[in-house]
Short mmCIF file of C-alpha atoms and ligand atoms in Angstrom, two decimals:
data_model
loop_
_atom_site.label_atom_id
_atom_site.label_comp_id
_atom_site.label_asym_id
_atom_site.label_seq_id
_atom_site.Cartn_x
_atom_site.Cartn_y
_atom_site.Cartn_z
CA MET A 1 29.65 6.19 -7.05
CA ARG A 2 30.94 4.73 -3.92
CA LEU A 3 28.54 6.77 -1.94
CA ARG A 4 28.61 4.12 0.72
CA THR A 5 31.89 5.39 1.82
CA MET A 6 30.84 8.77 1.93
CA ALA A 7 29.94 10.54 4.89
CA ALA A 8 28.48 13.91 3.57
CA VAL A 9 28.00 16.21 6.58
CA ALA A 10 28.05 19.68 4.93
CA PRO A 11 25.28 21.58 6.29
CA MET A 12 22.46 21.84 3.68
CA LEU A 13 20.42 25.08 4.13
CA ALA A 14 18.11 24.30 1.34
CA PHE A 15 17.18 20.96 2.55
CA PRO A 16 16.16 20.30 6.19
CA LEU A 17 18.12 17.65 8.09
CA VAL A 18 15.97 14.74 8.86
CA PHE A 19 16.79 12.25 11.67
CA ALA A 20 13.45 11.19 12.30
CA ALA A 21 13.24 7.91 14.15
CA PRO A 22 11.14 5.72 11.80
CA ALA A 23 7.87 5.58 13.49
CA ALA A 24 5.20 2.80 12.86
CA ALA A 25 4.14 3.09 9.42
CA GLN A 26 0.99 5.17 8.82
CA GLU A 27 -1.12 3.57 6.21
CA SER A 28 -4.51 3.40 4.84
CA VAL A 29 -5.84 -0.22 4.47
CA GLN A 30 -8.55 -0.74 1.77
CA ILE A 31 -11.24 -3.59 2.33
CA GLN A 32 -13.70 -5.09 -0.15
CA LEU A 33 -16.86 -6.06 1.21
CA ASP A 34 -18.43 -9.31 -0.13
CA ALA A 35 -21.83 -10.72 0.43
CA LEU A 36 -22.44 -13.56 2.95
CA ASN A 37 -25.49 -15.64 3.17
CA LYS A 38 -26.44 -14.56 -0.22
CA SER A 39 -27.30 -11.09 1.18
CA GLY A 40 -26.53 -9.21 -2.04
CA VAL A 41 -24.41 -6.85 0.07
CA SER A 42 -21.18 -5.38 -1.51
CA GLY A 43 -19.17 -2.27 -0.76
CA THR A 44 -15.65 -1.03 0.34
CA ALA A 45 -14.16 0.20 3.60
CA THR A 46 -11.03 1.73 4.51
CA MET A 47 -9.11 1.83 7.86
CA THR A 48 -6.58 4.63 7.95
CA ALA A 49 -4.08 4.91 10.88
CA GLN A 50 -3.55 8.48 11.72
CA ASP A 51 -0.19 10.01 12.76
CA ASN A 52 -1.62 10.32 16.37
CA GLY A 53 -2.39 6.71 16.58
CA ASP A 54 -6.24 7.25 15.96
CA LEU A 55 -7.93 4.93 13.37
CA THR A 56 -10.52 6.27 10.87
CA VAL A 57 -12.76 3.64 9.51
CA THR A 58 -15.08 4.42 6.59
CA ILE A 59 -17.50 2.06 5.06
CA ASN A 60 -19.78 2.30 2.03
CA ALA A 61 -22.10 -0.61 1.45
CA ARG A 62 -25.18 -1.40 -0.37
CA GLY A 63 -27.80 -4.28 -0.54
CA LEU A 64 -28.34 -4.17 3.25
CA VAL A 65 -31.89 -4.44 4.81
CA PRO A 66 -33.43 -0.94 4.37
CA ASN A 67 -34.09 1.20 7.41
CA ALA A 68 -32.67 -1.52 9.83
CA PRO A 69 -29.71 -1.28 11.96
CA HIS A 70 -26.66 -3.27 11.01
CA ALA A 71 -24.22 -4.45 13.70
CA GLN A 72 -20.70 -4.16 12.29
CA HIS A 73 -17.32 -4.78 13.79
CA ILE A 74 -13.69 -5.21 12.97
CA HIS A 75 -13.04 -8.93 13.58
CA GLY A 76 -9.65 -10.52 13.99
CA ALA A 77 -6.70 -10.20 16.53
CA ALA A 78 -3.62 -8.22 16.85
CA ASN A 79 -1.23 -11.21 17.36
CA GLY A 80 -0.19 -12.30 13.93
CA THR A 81 -3.18 -14.37 13.16
CA ASP A 82 -4.52 -13.78 9.81
CA PHE A 83 -7.97 -14.58 9.85
CA MET A 84 -10.05 -14.91 6.62
CA CYS A 85 -13.64 -14.49 5.49
CA PRO A 86 -15.66 -17.75 5.59
CA ASP A 87 -17.39 -19.20 2.71
CA GLN A 88 -20.58 -21.24 2.74
CA SER A 89 -18.58 -24.49 3.90
CA ALA A 90 -18.52 -22.86 7.33
CA ASP A 91 -22.18 -23.50 7.76
CA LYS A 92 -21.63 -26.48 10.20
CA ASP A 93 -25.11 -26.95 11.25
CA GLY A 94 -26.22 -27.11 7.60
CA ASP A 95 -29.21 -24.64 7.87
CA GLY A 96 -28.11 -22.89 4.79
CA PHE A 97 -26.54 -19.91 6.79
CA VAL A 98 -23.24 -19.07 8.25
CA ASN A 99 -24.31 -17.66 11.45
CA THR A 100 -22.04 -15.48 13.62
CA GLU A 101 -20.63 -18.29 15.74
CA GLU A 102 -19.83 -20.45 12.60
CA GLY A 103 -17.91 -17.49 11.08
CA LEU A 104 -15.97 -16.85 14.31
CA PRO A 105 -13.22 -19.50 13.42
CA ASP A 106 -12.71 -17.79 9.99
CA TYR A 107 -12.85 -14.03 10.91
CA GLY A 108 -12.00 -14.05 14.48
CA ASP A 109 -13.56 -12.51 17.43
CA ILE A 110 -15.21 -9.08 17.63
CA PHE A 111 -12.06 -6.73 17.93
CA VAL A 112 -13.88 -3.31 17.64
CA SER A 113 -17.52 -2.59 17.56
CA LEU A 114 -18.11 -0.05 14.80
CA THR A 115 -20.79 1.89 16.68
CA THR A 116 -21.84 5.38 15.61
CA SER A 117 -21.30 6.81 19.17
CA GLY A 118 -19.86 5.91 22.44
CA ASP A 119 -18.14 2.78 23.44
CA THR A 120 -16.37 0.65 20.64
CA SER A 121 -15.19 -2.27 22.49
CA LYS A 122 -16.40 -5.80 22.13
CA LYS A 123 -19.04 -5.27 24.72
CA SER A 124 -20.82 -2.99 22.21
CA GLY A 125 -21.01 -5.81 19.75
CA LEU A 126 -24.84 -6.01 19.82
CA ALA A 127 -25.67 -2.41 20.68
CA VAL A 128 -27.88 -2.00 17.72
CA ASP A 129 -29.29 1.30 18.98
CA ARG A 130 -25.67 2.57 18.30
CA MET A 131 -25.13 0.78 14.98
CA PRO A 132 -25.64 2.52 11.78
CA LYS A 133 -28.97 2.14 10.06
CA ALA A 134 -29.30 1.43 6.22
CA ASP A 135 -31.15 3.93 4.48
CA ALA A 136 -34.26 3.32 2.67
CA ASN A 137 -32.29 1.91 -0.35
CA GLY A 138 -30.39 -0.40 1.79
CA THR A 139 -27.10 1.76 1.89
CA VAL A 140 -24.95 2.07 4.75
CA THR A 141 -22.34 4.99 4.88
CA TYR A 142 -20.09 5.24 7.85
CA ARG A 143 -17.36 7.19 9.07
CA ARG A 144 -15.92 7.31 12.61
CA THR A 145 -12.55 8.07 13.99
CA ILE A 146 -11.60 5.96 16.97
CA LYS A 147 -9.13 7.40 19.45
CA ALA A 148 -5.86 5.71 19.84
CA ALA A 149 -6.67 5.08 23.62
CA GLU A 150 -9.66 3.21 22.90
CA LEU A 151 -8.29 0.80 20.27
CA PRO A 152 -6.89 -2.67 21.43
CA ALA A 153 -3.30 -2.75 21.75
CA GLY A 154 -1.57 -3.45 18.29
CA THR A 155 -4.58 -2.27 16.11
CA VAL A 156 -2.21 -0.27 13.86
CA LYS A 157 0.44 -2.57 13.68
CA PHE A 158 -1.77 -5.45 12.69
CA LEU A 159 -4.24 -3.49 10.63
CA LYS A 160 -3.76 -5.65 7.59
CA ASP A 161 -4.58 -8.75 9.47
CA LEU A 162 -8.18 -7.32 10.36
CA HIS A 163 -11.44 -7.83 8.83
CA ILE A 164 -14.85 -5.87 8.66
CA VAL A 165 -18.09 -7.73 9.00
CA GLN A 166 -21.54 -6.44 8.72
CA HIS A 167 -24.54 -8.18 10.37
CA GLY A 168 -28.25 -8.30 9.55
CA ILE A 169 -30.07 -10.04 6.61
CA ASP A 170 -33.59 -10.52 5.75
CA VAL A 171 -34.32 -14.09 4.53
CA ASN A 172 -38.17 -13.99 4.58
CA ASP A 173 -38.16 -10.57 2.55
CA ASN A 174 -40.44 -8.65 4.98
CA ASP A 175 -37.93 -5.83 5.34
CA LYS A 176 -37.41 -6.48 8.95
CA TYR A 177 -35.59 -8.73 11.43
CA ASP A 178 -38.13 -11.11 12.74
CA LEU A 179 -38.22 -14.50 14.66
CA GLU A 180 -40.27 -15.83 11.65
CA GLY A 181 -37.25 -15.71 9.48
CA LEU A 182 -34.69 -17.74 11.21
CA GLY A 183 -35.80 -18.02 14.76
CA GLU A 184 -33.72 -16.69 17.71
CA SER A 185 -30.30 -15.73 17.73
CA THR A 186 -27.97 -18.35 19.38
CA PHE A 187 -25.14 -15.74 19.31
CA ALA A 188 -27.17 -13.21 21.18
CA LYS A 189 -28.47 -15.84 23.48
CA SER A 190 -24.82 -17.00 24.07
CA LEU A 191 -24.17 -13.46 25.37
CA GLY A 192 -27.25 -13.45 27.54
CA VAL A 193 -29.67 -11.76 25.41
CA SER A 194 -32.90 -13.52 24.57
CA GLY A 195 -35.44 -12.83 21.82
CA ILE A 196 -33.12 -11.30 19.27
CA PRO A 197 -33.96 -12.67 15.72
CA GLU A 198 -31.10 -14.61 14.21
CA GLU A 199 -31.68 -12.41 11.01
CA ALA A 200 -30.30 -9.53 13.07
CA THR A 201 -26.93 -11.28 13.96
CA ASN A 202 -26.32 -13.40 10.90
CA PRO A 203 -23.40 -11.89 8.70
CA ALA A 204 -24.46 -10.10 5.64
CA SER A 205 -20.98 -8.95 4.56
CA CYS A 206 -17.32 -9.70 5.17
CA GLY A 207 -14.53 -7.77 4.11
CA MET A 208 -10.90 -8.68 3.67
CA VAL A 209 -7.89 -6.45 2.91
CA SER A 210 -7.57 -5.75 -0.93
CA GLY A 211 -4.98 -3.45 -0.84
CA ALA A 212 -3.10 -0.56 1.08
CA ALA A 213 -2.03 3.12 0.43
CA ALA A 214 -0.09 5.76 2.22
CA GLY A 215 -1.76 7.05 5.25
CA SER A 216 -1.22 10.54 4.03
CA MET A 217 -0.36 11.93 0.66
CA PRO A 218 2.38 14.47 0.19
CA ALA A 219 1.59 17.47 -1.81
CA GLY A 220 3.39 17.70 -5.32
CA GLY A 221 6.73 16.55 -6.16
CA VAL A 222 9.93 15.75 -4.01
CA GLU A 223 12.72 18.05 -3.64
CA THR A 224 15.67 15.79 -4.33
CA GLY A 225 18.45 17.74 -6.01
CA ASP A 226 20.24 21.07 -6.29
CA GLY A 227 21.50 20.71 -9.77
CA SER A 228 25.01 20.66 -8.46
CA THR A 229 26.26 17.59 -10.58
CA GLU A 230 25.13 15.96 -13.72
CA PRO A 231 23.08 12.95 -12.94
CA GLY A 232 24.92 9.90 -13.51
CA GLY A 233 24.10 7.52 -16.28
CA GLN A 234 24.57 8.92 -19.77
CA PRO A 235 21.76 6.83 -21.07
CA VAL A 236 21.44 5.68 -24.43
CA LEU A 237 17.90 6.07 -25.64
CA VAL A 238 16.29 3.24 -27.59
CA ILE A 239 13.07 3.87 -29.35
CA LEU A 240 10.78 0.86 -29.91
CA GLY A 241 9.24 0.33 -33.28
CA GLY A 242 7.57 -2.77 -34.99
CA LEU A 243 4.93 -4.44 -33.11
CA ALA A 244 5.01 -1.70 -30.44
CA ALA A 245 2.79 0.78 -32.07
CA ALA A 246 1.92 2.40 -28.82
CA ALA A 247 5.49 2.89 -27.97
CA ALA A 248 5.68 6.14 -29.35
CA GLY A 249 7.45 8.21 -26.69
CA VAL A 250 8.28 5.27 -24.82
CA VAL A 251 12.17 4.55 -24.37
CA LEU A 252 14.34 1.96 -23.10
CA ARG A 253 17.86 2.83 -21.85
CA ARG A 254 20.72 0.90 -21.74
CA ARG A 255 22.76 1.07 -18.59
CA PRO A 256 25.98 2.77 -19.24
CA ARG A 257 29.27 0.93 -19.02
CA THR A 258 30.62 3.71 -17.00
CA ASP A 259 29.90 4.63 -13.51
CA SER A 260 29.68 8.27 -12.54
CA MET B 1 12.41 -8.89 -25.07
CA VAL B 2 14.17 -6.08 -26.84
CA THR B 3 14.99 -7.68 -30.07
CA ALA B 4 11.18 -9.42 -30.16
CA ALA B 5 9.76 -5.94 -29.94
CA GLY B 6 11.61 -4.94 -33.20
CA LEU B 7 13.82 -2.51 -31.98
CA VAL B 8 14.98 0.59 -33.60
CA THR B 9 18.17 2.00 -32.06
CA VAL B 10 18.23 5.66 -32.81
CA GLY B 11 21.46 6.13 -30.68
CA VAL B 12 20.20 9.33 -28.97
CA ARG B 13 23.02 9.96 -26.42
CA ALA B 14 22.61 11.81 -23.19
CA GLY B 15 24.51 14.67 -24.66
CA ASP B 16 21.59 15.20 -27.00
CA ALA B 17 19.13 15.34 -24.13
CA PRO B 18 18.55 18.58 -22.30
CA PRO B 19 21.34 19.47 -19.82
CA GLY B 20 20.66 17.89 -16.48
CA ALA B 21 17.97 15.53 -18.18
CA ALA B 22 18.12 12.23 -16.71
CA GLY B 23 17.36 10.57 -19.83
CA VAL B 24 13.55 9.97 -19.58
CA PRO B 25 11.17 12.24 -21.46
CA PRO B 26 8.62 13.79 -19.01
CA SER B 27 5.71 11.63 -18.29
CA SER B 28 7.25 8.84 -20.40
CA SER B 29 7.54 5.35 -19.02
CA VAL B 30 10.37 2.77 -19.35
CA THR B 31 8.88 -0.84 -19.10
CA ALA B 32 10.16 -4.13 -20.23
CA SER B 33 7.26 -4.69 -22.55
CA ALA B 34 6.92 -1.13 -23.66
CA GLY B 35 4.26 -1.25 -26.30
CA ALA B 36 3.40 -4.64 -25.84
CA THR B 37 0.32 -5.93 -24.53
CA THR B 38 1.35 -6.83 -21.02
CA SER B 39 1.45 -4.54 -18.12
CA ALA B 40 4.84 -3.62 -16.70
CA GLY B 41 4.14 -5.76 -13.51
CA ALA B 42 3.67 -8.70 -15.58
CA THR B 43 6.88 -8.48 -17.40
CA ALA B 44 9.06 -7.72 -14.36
CA ALA B 45 7.56 -10.19 -12.00
CA PRO B 46 8.88 -13.52 -12.14
CA PRO B 47 6.66 -16.32 -13.37
CA SER B 48 6.43 -17.87 -9.95
CA ARG B 49 6.07 -16.40 -6.63
CA PRO B 50 8.75 -18.11 -4.74
CA VAL B 51 8.24 -16.32 -1.39
CA PRO B 52 6.78 -18.80 1.22
CA PRO B 53 3.46 -17.44 2.80
CA ARG B 54 4.15 -15.48 5.94
CA ARG B 55 2.04 -17.78 8.03
CA PRO B 56 0.77 -21.15 7.25
CA GLY B 57 -2.10 -20.95 5.03
CA VAL B 58 -1.75 -17.39 3.96
CA GLY B 59 -1.37 -16.67 0.31
CA THR B 60 -2.87 -20.24 -0.58
CA ARG B 61 -6.39 -19.40 0.06
CA PRO B 62 -8.57 -18.99 -3.20
CA ARG B 63 -10.25 -15.81 -1.95
CA GLU B 64 -6.88 -13.94 -1.05
CA LEU B 65 -7.62 -10.43 -2.65
CA THR B 66 -4.06 -9.37 -2.69
CA THR B 67 -1.38 -10.39 -5.16
CA GLY B 68 2.14 -11.67 -4.68
CA PRO B 69 4.13 -12.18 -1.54
CA VAL B 70 3.53 -9.74 1.45
CA LEU B 71 5.41 -9.30 4.67
CA PRO B 72 4.28 -8.12 7.93
CA THR B 73 4.97 -4.39 8.88
CA SER B 74 8.64 -3.75 9.91
CA ALA B 75 10.78 -0.63 9.46
CA PRO B 76 13.52 -0.59 6.76
CA VAL B 77 16.92 0.04 7.93
CA ARG B 78 19.05 -0.39 4.64
CA LEU B 79 18.82 -0.06 0.82
CA ASP B 80 20.75 -1.90 -1.77
CA ILE B 81 20.66 -1.53 -5.56
CA PRO B 82 23.17 -3.78 -6.95
CA THR B 83 23.06 -2.59 -10.40
CA LEU B 84 23.68 0.92 -9.31
CA ARG B 85 26.27 0.01 -6.71
CA VAL B 86 23.89 1.85 -4.29
CA SER B 87 24.14 0.56 -0.54
CA THR B 88 22.98 3.16 2.25
CA GLY B 89 21.26 3.48 5.37
CA LEU B 90 17.62 4.70 5.59
CA ILE B 91 16.19 7.49 7.75
CA GLY B 92 12.53 8.24 8.39
CA LEU B 93 10.84 11.03 6.36
CA GLY B 94 7.77 12.81 7.18
CA LEU B 95 5.91 15.74 5.87
CA GLN B 96 7.21 19.29 5.85
CA PRO B 97 4.99 22.19 7.04
CA ASP B 98 4.09 22.98 3.44
CA GLY B 99 2.72 19.44 3.02
CA THR B 100 5.68 18.10 0.62
CA MET B 101 7.62 15.28 1.61
CA GLU B 102 10.78 15.75 3.72
CA VAL B 103 14.13 14.62 2.02
CA PRO B 104 17.36 13.41 3.40
CA GLY B 105 19.92 16.13 4.64
CA ASP B 106 22.69 14.79 2.72
CA ALA B 107 23.58 13.27 -0.69
CA ALA B 108 24.59 9.92 0.64
CA THR B 109 21.42 8.82 2.59
CA ALA B 110 18.08 7.68 1.39
CA GLY B 111 14.89 8.06 3.41
CA TRP B 112 11.68 6.19 3.75
CA TYR B 113 8.42 7.99 3.96
CA THR B 114 6.89 7.01 7.40
CA ALA B 115 3.17 7.70 6.48
CA ALA B 116 3.15 4.90 4.00
CA PRO B 117 3.54 0.99 4.28
CA THR B 118 6.82 -0.36 5.28
CA PRO B 119 8.73 -2.04 2.43
CA GLY B 120 7.72 -5.43 1.83
CA SER B 121 4.28 -5.05 3.43
CA LEU B 122 1.24 -4.63 1.29
CA GLY B 123 0.88 -1.23 -0.21
CA PRO B 124 3.35 1.46 -1.72
CA ALA B 125 6.65 1.77 0.33
CA VAL B 126 8.29 5.00 -0.83
CA VAL B 127 12.01 5.71 -0.70
CA ALA B 128 13.46 9.12 -1.75
CA ALA B 129 17.05 10.28 -2.16
CA HIS B 130 18.88 12.98 -3.91
CA VAL B 131 20.23 12.95 -7.48
CA ASN B 132 22.90 15.45 -6.30
CA LEU B 133 23.48 17.80 -3.49
CA ASP B 134 25.92 20.46 -2.64
CA GLY B 135 28.30 19.34 -5.52
CA ARG B 136 28.04 15.56 -4.74
CA PRO B 137 26.20 12.99 -6.87
CA GLY B 138 23.49 11.71 -4.62
CA VAL B 139 22.49 8.13 -3.85
CA PHE B 140 19.94 8.24 -6.67
CA THR B 141 22.37 9.92 -9.26
CA ALA B 142 21.62 7.08 -11.57
CA LEU B 143 18.08 6.23 -10.63
CA ALA B 144 16.83 6.90 -14.23
CA THR B 145 19.02 4.19 -15.63
CA LEU B 146 17.48 1.49 -13.78
CA ARG B 147 15.63 -1.15 -15.96
CA PRO B 148 12.65 -3.30 -15.43
CA GLY B 149 14.02 -6.52 -13.64
CA ASP B 150 16.71 -4.91 -11.77
CA THR B 151 16.57 -5.68 -8.14
CA VAL B 152 16.40 -3.42 -5.31
CA GLU B 153 16.93 -5.03 -1.74
CA VAL B 154 15.53 -3.39 1.52
CA ALA B 155 16.77 -4.71 4.95
CA ARG B 156 14.27 -4.59 7.54
CA ALA B 157 14.37 -4.28 11.39
CA ASP B 158 12.84 -7.82 11.57
CA GLY B 159 15.98 -9.47 10.01
CA THR B 160 14.27 -9.94 6.67
CA VAL B 161 15.44 -8.61 3.32
CA ALA B 162 12.61 -7.65 1.02
CA VAL B 163 13.79 -8.07 -2.70
CA PHE B 164 11.93 -5.93 -5.15
CA ALA B 165 12.09 -6.03 -9.14
CA ILE B 166 11.86 -2.87 -10.91
CA THR B 167 8.70 -2.75 -13.00
CA THR B 168 8.71 0.88 -14.65
CA VAL B 169 10.73 3.97 -14.55
CA GLN B 170 8.83 7.02 -15.14
CA ARG B 171 9.51 10.84 -15.30
CA HIS B 172 6.97 13.40 -14.29
CA PRO B 173 6.82 17.11 -14.00
CA LYS B 174 6.77 17.96 -10.32
CA ASP B 175 3.63 20.13 -10.88
CA ARG B 176 1.89 17.19 -12.61
CA PHE B 177 3.35 14.49 -10.05
CA PRO B 178 1.38 11.20 -10.12
CA THR B 179 0.30 11.34 -6.48
CA GLU B 180 -2.25 8.63 -6.87
CA ALA B 181 0.07 6.19 -8.80
CA VAL B 182 2.95 6.59 -6.19
CA TYR B 183 1.16 6.97 -2.85
CA GLY B 184 -2.34 5.31 -3.71
CA ALA B 185 -3.85 1.96 -2.93
CA ILE B 186 -2.23 -1.14 -4.58
CA ASP B 187 -3.03 -4.94 -4.02
CA HIS B 188 0.52 -6.01 -3.75
CA ALA B 189 3.86 -5.11 -1.70
CA GLY B 190 5.24 -2.33 -3.92
CA LEU B 191 8.09 0.07 -3.65
CA ARG B 192 8.53 3.52 -5.30
CA LEU B 193 12.17 5.16 -5.46
CA ILE B 194 12.06 8.79 -6.01
CA THR B 195 14.61 11.32 -7.17
CA CYS B 196 14.80 14.52 -9.35
CA GLY B 197 15.29 14.79 -13.10
CA GLY B 198 14.69 16.63 -16.24
CA ASP B 199 15.76 20.35 -16.64
CA PHE B 200 17.24 22.31 -13.58
CA ASP B 201 15.30 25.50 -13.18
CA THR B 202 18.14 27.79 -12.05
CA ALA B 203 15.74 30.43 -10.94
CA ARG B 204 13.99 28.15 -8.59
CA ARG B 205 16.95 26.07 -7.72
CA SER B 206 14.94 22.99 -8.49
CA TYR B 207 14.60 20.25 -10.88
CA ARG B 208 11.50 20.51 -13.04
CA ASP B 209 10.67 16.64 -12.99
CA ASN B 210 10.70 13.87 -10.83
CA VAL B 211 11.91 10.36 -11.78
CA VAL B 212 9.97 7.59 -9.98
CA ALA B 213 11.14 3.86 -10.19
CA PHE B 214 8.27 1.52 -9.43
CA ALA B 215 9.00 -2.03 -8.12
CA ARG B 216 7.26 -4.99 -6.52
CA LEU B 217 8.25 -7.42 -4.01
CA VAL B 218 9.41 -10.76 -5.48
CA ARG B 219 10.98 -12.70 -2.67
CA THR B 220 12.41 -12.43 0.76
CA GLU B 221 15.68 -13.35 2.13
CA ARG B 222 16.87 -13.66 5.60
CA ARG B 223 20.36 -12.41 6.75
CU1 CU C 1 -19.28 -9.02 13.55
#
């Protein structure tokens, strides 16, 4: 073919000339939310970078404390550090629960607070009045698009290094966060807020990246030919038989010896 | 794998196929294992994952939810497909006003879809090029002849070369394009090479089908 030596510059009316400078990839990252602290929570989340740099976050999780607000955050950093979700071995004080401070070395600091309105910075990390409330069945459904200007630098570039953590568990099964459960939140206290139950701040789920997709899906097929030559190859069709019962319609082709 | 599967060679030549057909029946797939029990990915991927983790510890944790090697995001700059003797630069492709993907303006250039992950990073990277244009064979004129295991190399702006192995080559009518399979979420670093195939519809000046070669990252080189 020797196409590498060709410099085809003929004007193509049927096909737009494209000289777009490659921008940062626009992609959608899929997250699998798994239970922490035996909360029974499970779910999925997506973080989709929009072409204007905004970030759309969706969360669908169940098994959370019903009718209770759940602080939720993107954790991690935009510096190449790939944090992970903690397992029970992160319970350094041995109280049977991985609390928020004990999880931080694994999942990183609060990067974005996934509030329902207003500020999304780390400062809103415990703004439970603006955090999503689970419904009567313990389901949290969340969707918010955060403006590019409000995102920490590097969010989109390092999207796949980030995690989502939901907080709030009910260890004494009274359908609320109370001091009877696990006492006072040492994490809240470290931020200068007293009297917050540890149940409200302990992690209920942590989500790691499980996959990625295109950020937006093109419509239909791709117009990549005008029929002006025979496609190269002259393939020889080989049909599988024998063991390959399911192979009807499946073909293998030998690469031709000749090149077009 | 060919003999083990009990091949019947029927010797259909390209000349027996419809004019302009790229040799793959619509919506058929070509995989190394064909009707065998394993998936295409399992057959084409090497038994081991020789790529070192991108950072210490990454890829070795038991709870990692993704599979295979994964590179950080970095724009692609060059595409090499040794078995097709393809070596070409890459431009960025976005969407046209009608929602379809842009395509390169000439036969000799391939483009990468910038609203998808970059090649080598987690997710489906997408590269499109013409099968032919303005009387010239395009970069992807012989895309339909790729076979599982063939390598595709993408040089990236960060100096790494992401080396992919073809897992399956498929042909689909454009009006039944497998959007989810091509652009949807995957748990590994994938690559999709797209061109045209099948019959040429002279009235619409368009091929009826797209040929899509699917690949997954197997290793990384530094040049
Ligand atoms: Cu958090």
